[in-house]
Amino acid sequence: MRIANLDGRLVLKHPDGVIDVEKASDGRFAADPQAVFARWDEFVAWADRSRAAHARSLVEPFDPSRLKAPVPRPSQVFAIGLNYADHAGESRLPPPPEPAVFTKFPTCLAGPNDEVKLPTATVDWEAELVVVIGRRAVAVQAVRAWDHVAGVTVGQDLSERTRQLVGTPPQFSIGKSFPGFAPIGPEIVTPDELADREDLEIGCSVNGEVVQRARTSQLIFSVAVLIERLSAILPLTPGDIVFTGTPSGVGHARSPQRYLAPGDVLETWISGVGRLRNTFAEGPRHVSQTISKP
């Protein structure tokens, strides 16, 4: 099953169009894409029963440019740093012994085709597999972790490197949470749609030049292990999302360093899941400020 957010309405995605869930369910499920996660098991059961009955009569053509973030208002947004060994290496850091967890604040979420305003000249790309929680997870063992996953989607952990790295300790969450700094989409794909949910090609390109390419099987801490480690500390709730980390190829680690500029087109893909296409424009300038100690 593939679900998406079409102009703020929950839809089921089909090869030839979409089904509006509120209409197809006669109001049983709300149009709000975020509301479905609180009733995920009920929704999946309804969708399985209804798919064949509605496939022909209710499929509508649609414009992909109207797609918005498939999870518009998560309660919690987790992100994992240095979760590919080659990215840790290009960052000149050892692979972490435990998941390096930070957050991206929910107000930074964006859609799969949105334009992002650049606050500085040092904004970087980070292609990521994003996991969407479908069932509450508390102290879940890794062997059962995928049972709590609604699906996966494509994400970009856009990062303003100056703000992120100013001072000690660094400011990961703030530097990665400017408006538009978390494009996700184009849809949520349930794990049963994937031939191998543990081994997906991931990558991104800038203006057609491939700058990242890897496989999710290279994650240091797998999706299952991340859910186990996070849920051992706090509840993961339906509709939460987890950015699982980026492989090597980020602009900040290049020589010379390279960042996104107005007019750039950033395309991000995961095999079997989908593709983002985000453009960039000049935004209001942000100036990092430090407070001098007396």
Tab-separated table of C-alpha atoms in Angstrom:
chain	number	residue	atom	x	y	z
A	1	MET	CA	0.000	0.000	0.000
A	2	ARG	CA	1.110	3.522	-0.802
A	3	ILE	CA	-0.513	6.501	0.892
A	4	ALA	CA	0.046	10.178	0.259
A	5	ASN	CA	-1.032	13.708	1.151
A	6	LEU	CA	-2.699	15.393	-1.811
A	7	ASP	CA	-3.337	19.064	-1.006
A	8	GLY	CA	-3.998	18.143	2.640
A	9	ARG	CA	-6.183	15.102	1.933
A	10	LEU	CA	-5.278	11.478	2.627
A	11	VAL	CA	-5.183	9.392	-0.553
A	12	LEU	CA	-4.307	5.848	-1.554
A	13	LYS	CA	-1.850	5.896	-4.453
A	14	HIS	CA	-2.383	3.635	-7.460
A	15	PRO	CA	-0.354	3.398	-10.678
A	16	ASP	CA	-3.050	5.277	-12.595
A	17	GLY	CA	-4.198	7.770	-9.949
A	18	VAL	CA	-5.368	8.146	-6.363
A	19	ILE	CA	-8.344	7.206	-4.190
A	20	ASP	CA	-9.581	9.850	-1.745
A	21	VAL	CA	-9.819	7.932	1.541
A	22	GLU	CA	-12.527	10.043	3.185
A	23	LYS	CA	-14.781	9.707	0.147
A	24	ALA	CA	-14.078	6.025	-0.428
A	25	SER	CA	-14.708	5.171	3.243
A	26	ASP	CA	-17.914	7.255	3.408
A	27	GLY	CA	-16.351	9.370	6.150
A	28	ARG	CA	-15.124	6.479	8.286
A	29	PHE	CA	-11.592	7.870	7.992
A	30	ALA	CA	-10.880	11.591	8.052
A	31	ALA	CA	-9.269	13.484	5.203
A	32	ASP	CA	-6.447	14.634	7.533
A	33	PRO	CA	-3.327	12.598	6.590
A	34	GLN	CA	-1.961	12.737	10.137
A	35	ALA	CA	-5.109	11.299	11.739
A	36	VAL	CA	-4.782	7.906	10.061
A	37	PHE	CA	-1.821	6.765	12.173
A	38	ALA	CA	-3.881	6.684	15.385
A	39	ARG	CA	-6.109	4.098	13.655
A	40	TRP	CA	-3.449	2.379	11.603
A	41	ASP	CA	-4.496	-1.268	12.087
A	42	GLU	CA	-8.138	-0.437	11.391
A	43	PHE	CA	-7.143	1.557	8.309
A	44	VAL	CA	-4.932	-1.207	6.902
A	45	ALA	CA	-7.727	-3.753	7.342
A	46	TRP	CA	-10.200	-1.443	5.579
A	47	ALA	CA	-7.776	-0.696	2.749
A	48	ASP	CA	-7.090	-4.395	2.162
A	49	ARG	CA	-10.814	-5.158	1.927
A	50	SER	CA	-11.644	-2.084	-0.130
A	51	ARG	CA	-8.782	-1.980	-2.615
A	52	ALA	CA	-10.332	-4.228	-5.256
A	53	ALA	CA	-13.829	-2.786	-4.850
A	54	HIS	CA	-12.700	0.815	-5.256
A	55	ALA	CA	-9.796	0.431	-7.659
A	56	ARG	CA	-11.830	0.989	-10.802
A	57	SER	CA	-14.641	3.270	-9.680
A	58	LEU	CA	-12.874	5.824	-7.470
A	59	VAL	CA	-9.402	6.285	-8.935
A	60	GLU	CA	-8.833	9.918	-9.915
A	61	PRO	CA	-5.952	11.324	-11.988
A	62	PHE	CA	-3.754	13.784	-10.114
A	63	ASP	CA	-0.881	16.208	-10.521
A	64	PRO	CA	2.173	14.996	-8.510
A	65	SER	CA	3.154	18.629	-7.889
A	66	ARG	CA	0.182	18.811	-5.479
A	67	LEU	CA	1.683	16.237	-3.120
A	68	LYS	CA	2.568	17.511	0.359
A	69	ALA	CA	4.522	15.951	3.240
A	70	PRO	CA	2.848	12.551	3.821
A	71	VAL	CA	3.314	12.954	7.586
A	72	PRO	CA	2.472	16.634	8.106
A	73	ARG	CA	2.415	16.941	11.916
A	74	PRO	CA	4.394	14.207	13.709
A	75	SER	CA	4.614	14.451	17.480
A	76	GLN	CA	8.268	13.449	17.410
A	77	VAL	CA	10.927	13.664	14.707
A	78	PHE	CA	14.062	11.674	15.461
A	79	ALA	CA	17.257	11.828	13.426
A	80	ILE	CA	20.394	9.729	13.555
A	81	GLY	CA	23.886	11.049	12.899
A	82	LEU	CA	26.894	9.164	11.503
A	83	ASN	CA	24.907	6.004	10.774
A	84	TYR	CA	26.943	5.011	7.700
A	85	ALA	CA	30.613	4.179	8.244
A	86	ASP	CA	31.683	6.010	5.088
A	87	HIS	CA	29.935	9.196	6.212
A	88	ALA	CA	31.578	8.949	9.640
A	89	GLY	CA	34.883	8.537	7.818
A	90	GLU	CA	34.410	11.583	5.588
A	91	SER	CA	33.461	13.529	8.739
A	92	ARG	CA	36.765	12.386	10.309
A	93	LEU	CA	34.931	10.761	13.185
A	94	PRO	CA	34.829	7.142	14.385
A	95	PRO	CA	31.597	5.203	13.952
A	96	PRO	CA	29.509	5.813	17.085
A	97	PRO	CA	29.133	3.002	19.642
A	98	GLU	CA	25.460	3.951	20.108
A	99	PRO	CA	23.025	5.739	17.767
A	100	ALA	CA	23.813	9.464	17.704
A	101	VAL	CA	20.310	10.861	18.193
A	102	PHE	CA	19.080	14.413	17.657
A	103	THR	CA	15.776	15.923	16.549
A	104	LYS	CA	14.537	17.951	13.631
A	105	PHE	CA	11.692	20.136	14.858
A	106	PRO	CA	8.375	19.399	13.096
A	107	THR	CA	7.989	22.934	11.742
A	108	CYS	CA	10.850	22.232	9.291
A	109	LEU	CA	8.900	19.565	7.371
A	110	ALA	CA	8.330	20.153	3.667
A	111	GLY	CA	6.806	18.333	0.729
A	112	PRO	CA	8.431	16.290	-2.031
A	113	ASN	CA	8.326	19.105	-4.601
A	114	ASP	CA	8.598	22.185	-2.384
A	115	GLU	CA	10.911	25.117	-2.948
A	116	VAL	CA	13.228	25.700	0.013
A	117	LYS	CA	14.502	29.168	0.967
A	118	LEU	CA	18.217	29.255	1.726
A	119	PRO	CA	19.074	31.197	4.915
A	120	THR	CA	22.844	31.141	4.266
A	121	ALA	CA	25.433	30.062	1.713
A	122	THR	CA	26.359	26.915	3.699
A	123	VAL	CA	23.302	24.655	3.355
A	124	ASP	CA	24.139	21.002	2.694
A	125	TRP	CA	22.251	17.907	1.477
A	126	GLU	CA	21.795	14.558	3.288
A	127	ALA	CA	19.686	11.853	1.594
A	128	GLU	CA	17.933	9.622	4.141
A	129	LEU	CA	15.517	6.739	4.528
A	130	VAL	CA	12.690	7.933	6.792
A	131	VAL	CA	10.695	5.459	8.892
A	132	VAL	CA	7.077	6.197	9.875
A	133	ILE	CA	5.787	4.632	13.096
A	134	GLY	CA	2.354	2.992	12.845
A	135	ARG	CA	1.982	1.274	16.214
A	136	ARG	CA	3.042	2.527	19.651
A	137	ALA	CA	6.453	1.096	20.533
A	138	VAL	CA	7.679	0.747	24.117
A	139	ALA	CA	10.725	-1.414	24.929
A	140	VAL	CA	10.377	-3.247	21.627
A	141	GLN	CA	12.965	-5.879	20.735
A	142	ALA	CA	14.636	-5.573	17.355
A	143	VAL	CA	13.126	-8.843	16.109
A	144	ARG	CA	9.645	-7.301	16.472
A	145	ALA	CA	10.522	-3.733	15.524
A	146	TRP	CA	9.200	-3.796	11.936
A	147	ASP	CA	5.770	-4.741	13.315
A	148	HIS	CA	5.569	-1.149	14.583
A	149	VAL	CA	6.409	0.470	11.250
A	150	ALA	CA	3.621	1.910	9.093
A	151	GLY	CA	5.974	2.424	6.190
A	152	VAL	CA	8.985	4.249	4.842
A	153	THR	CA	9.468	7.341	2.737
A	154	VAL	CA	12.269	9.409	1.208
A	155	GLY	CA	13.767	12.297	3.169
A	156	GLN	CA	16.366	15.049	3.060
A	157	ASP	CA	18.070	16.140	6.279
A	158	LEU	CA	19.036	19.585	4.975
A	159	SER	CA	21.716	21.064	7.188
A	160	GLU	CA	22.931	24.635	7.694
A	161	ARG	CA	26.530	23.811	8.536
A	162	THR	CA	27.587	27.150	10.056
A	163	ARG	CA	24.751	27.193	12.591
A	164	GLN	CA	25.078	23.452	13.191
A	165	LEU	CA	28.789	23.542	13.972
A	166	VAL	CA	29.228	26.874	15.760
A	167	GLY	CA	30.568	26.479	19.288
A	168	THR	CA	31.012	23.427	21.490
A	169	PRO	CA	28.898	21.348	21.715
A	170	PRO	CA	27.536	21.652	18.149
A	171	GLN	CA	23.903	22.627	17.556
A	172	PHE	CA	22.632	19.778	15.377
A	173	SER	CA	18.895	20.210	16.005
A	174	ILE	CA	18.813	23.976	15.440
A	175	GLY	CA	21.131	23.867	12.443
A	176	LYS	CA	18.898	21.270	10.776
A	177	SER	CA	15.488	22.810	11.514
A	178	PHE	CA	15.179	25.944	9.393
A	179	PRO	CA	11.846	26.128	7.507
A	180	GLY	CA	11.733	23.558	4.721
A	181	PHE	CA	14.786	21.638	5.965
A	182	ALA	CA	13.005	18.254	6.094
A	183	PRO	CA	11.420	17.443	2.734
A	184	ILE	CA	9.756	14.016	2.835
A	185	GLY	CA	7.645	12.001	0.421
A	186	PRO	CA	6.376	11.528	-2.155
A	187	GLU	CA	4.348	8.838	-0.371
A	188	ILE	CA	4.512	6.327	2.453
A	189	VAL	CA	5.238	2.805	1.224
A	190	THR	CA	4.308	-0.106	3.477
A	191	PRO	CA	7.140	-2.618	4.026
A	192	ASP	CA	5.288	-5.413	2.215
A	193	GLU	CA	5.612	-3.411	-1.032
A	194	LEU	CA	9.417	-3.744	-0.922
A	195	ALA	CA	11.311	-6.762	-2.210
A	196	ASP	CA	13.969	-6.301	0.494
A	197	ARG	CA	13.159	-3.649	3.084
A	198	GLU	CA	16.704	-3.898	4.501
A	199	ASP	CA	18.563	-3.255	1.241
A	200	LEU	CA	17.376	-0.271	-0.796
A	201	GLU	CA	19.426	1.965	-3.057
A	202	ILE	CA	19.530	5.542	-1.775
A	203	GLY	CA	21.011	8.603	-3.401
A	204	CYS	CA	20.675	12.203	-4.492
A	205	SER	CA	21.813	14.515	-7.260
A	206	VAL	CA	22.391	18.254	-7.563
A	207	ASN	CA	21.480	19.679	-10.969
A	208	GLY	CA	21.693	16.164	-12.409
A	209	GLU	CA	25.103	15.287	-10.910
A	210	VAL	CA	24.909	12.299	-8.558
A	211	VAL	CA	26.507	13.296	-5.234
A	212	GLN	CA	25.361	10.433	-2.968
A	213	ARG	CA	24.699	6.770	-3.712
A	214	ALA	CA	24.636	3.876	-1.264
A	215	ARG	CA	22.432	1.073	0.049
A	216	THR	CA	20.467	1.040	3.286
A	217	SER	CA	21.993	-2.342	4.116
A	218	GLN	CA	25.108	-0.290	4.964
A	219	LEU	CA	23.419	1.357	7.964
A	220	ILE	CA	25.488	0.846	11.119
A	221	PHE	CA	22.323	0.666	13.206
A	222	SER	CA	19.505	-0.899	11.198
A	223	VAL	CA	15.908	0.287	11.273
A	224	ALA	CA	15.061	-2.503	13.718
A	225	VAL	CA	17.940	-1.650	16.044
A	226	LEU	CA	17.072	2.059	15.990
A	227	ILE	CA	13.491	1.296	17.026
A	228	GLU	CA	14.759	-1.006	19.769
A	229	ARG	CA	17.200	1.588	21.158
A	230	LEU	CA	14.776	4.534	20.957
A	231	SER	CA	11.790	2.661	22.386
A	232	ALA	CA	13.921	1.489	25.323
A	233	ILE	CA	14.073	5.122	26.445
A	234	LEU	CA	10.760	6.712	25.439
A	235	PRO	CA	7.548	5.721	23.666
A	236	LEU	CA	7.442	5.940	19.885
A	237	THR	CA	3.913	6.980	18.991
A	238	PRO	CA	1.885	6.505	15.799
A	239	GLY	CA	2.852	9.107	13.233
A	240	ASP	CA	6.354	9.719	14.622
A	241	ILE	CA	9.154	9.686	12.062
A	242	VAL	CA	12.806	8.653	12.195
A	243	PHE	CA	15.455	9.963	9.799
A	244	THR	CA	17.880	7.026	9.782
A	245	GLY	CA	21.124	8.704	8.671
A	246	THR	CA	22.949	9.677	5.481
A	247	PRO	CA	25.746	8.006	3.504
A	248	SER	CA	28.923	9.714	2.304
A	249	GLY	CA	28.984	12.434	-0.329
A	250	VAL	CA	27.764	15.472	1.597
A	251	GLY	CA	28.986	18.854	0.400
A	252	HIS	CA	30.648	19.904	3.651
A	253	ALA	CA	33.102	16.984	3.493
A	254	ARG	CA	34.236	17.732	-0.081
A	255	SER	CA	37.400	19.538	-1.085
A	256	PRO	CA	36.591	22.223	-1.934
A	257	GLN	CA	33.422	22.303	0.126
A	258	ARG	CA	30.202	22.590	-1.847
A	259	TYR	CA	26.793	23.852	-0.779
A	260	LEU	CA	23.350	24.435	-2.259
A	261	ALA	CA	22.725	27.695	-4.110
A	262	PRO	CA	19.647	29.542	-5.417
A	263	GLY	CA	18.402	27.842	-8.567
A	264	ASP	CA	19.769	24.401	-7.664
A	265	VAL	CA	17.608	21.318	-8.136
A	266	LEU	CA	18.104	18.548	-5.563
A	267	GLU	CA	16.636	15.156	-6.449
A	268	THR	CA	16.604	12.428	-3.807
A	269	TRP	CA	15.530	8.828	-4.363
A	270	ILE	CA	15.181	5.447	-2.723
A	271	SER	CA	14.584	2.419	-4.928
A	272	GLY	CA	11.028	1.140	-4.700
A	273	VAL	CA	9.970	4.077	-2.527
A	274	GLY	CA	10.059	7.233	-4.646
A	275	ARG	CA	11.783	10.483	-5.463
A	276	LEU	CA	11.884	14.056	-4.132
A	277	ARG	CA	12.569	17.041	-6.370
A	278	ASN	CA	13.284	20.174	-4.372
A	279	THR	CA	14.400	23.530	-5.714
A	280	PHE	CA	16.163	26.326	-3.853
A	281	ALA	CA	15.805	30.090	-3.745
A	282	GLU	CA	17.366	32.976	-1.839
A	283	GLY	CA	15.778	33.450	1.585
A	284	PRO	CA	16.060	35.920	4.444
A	285	ARG	CA	19.670	35.927	5.624
A	286	HIS	CA	20.525	34.269	8.912
A	287	VAL	CA	23.642	35.437	10.735
A	288	SER	CA	25.120	33.134	13.395
A	289	GLN	CA	25.839	34.969	16.602
A	290	THR	CA	27.944	33.921	19.568
A	291	ILE	CA	27.968	35.404	23.040
A	292	SER	CA	31.398	36.361	24.345
A	293	LYS	CA	32.245	35.210	27.831
A	294	PRO	CA	33.046	38.044	30.268
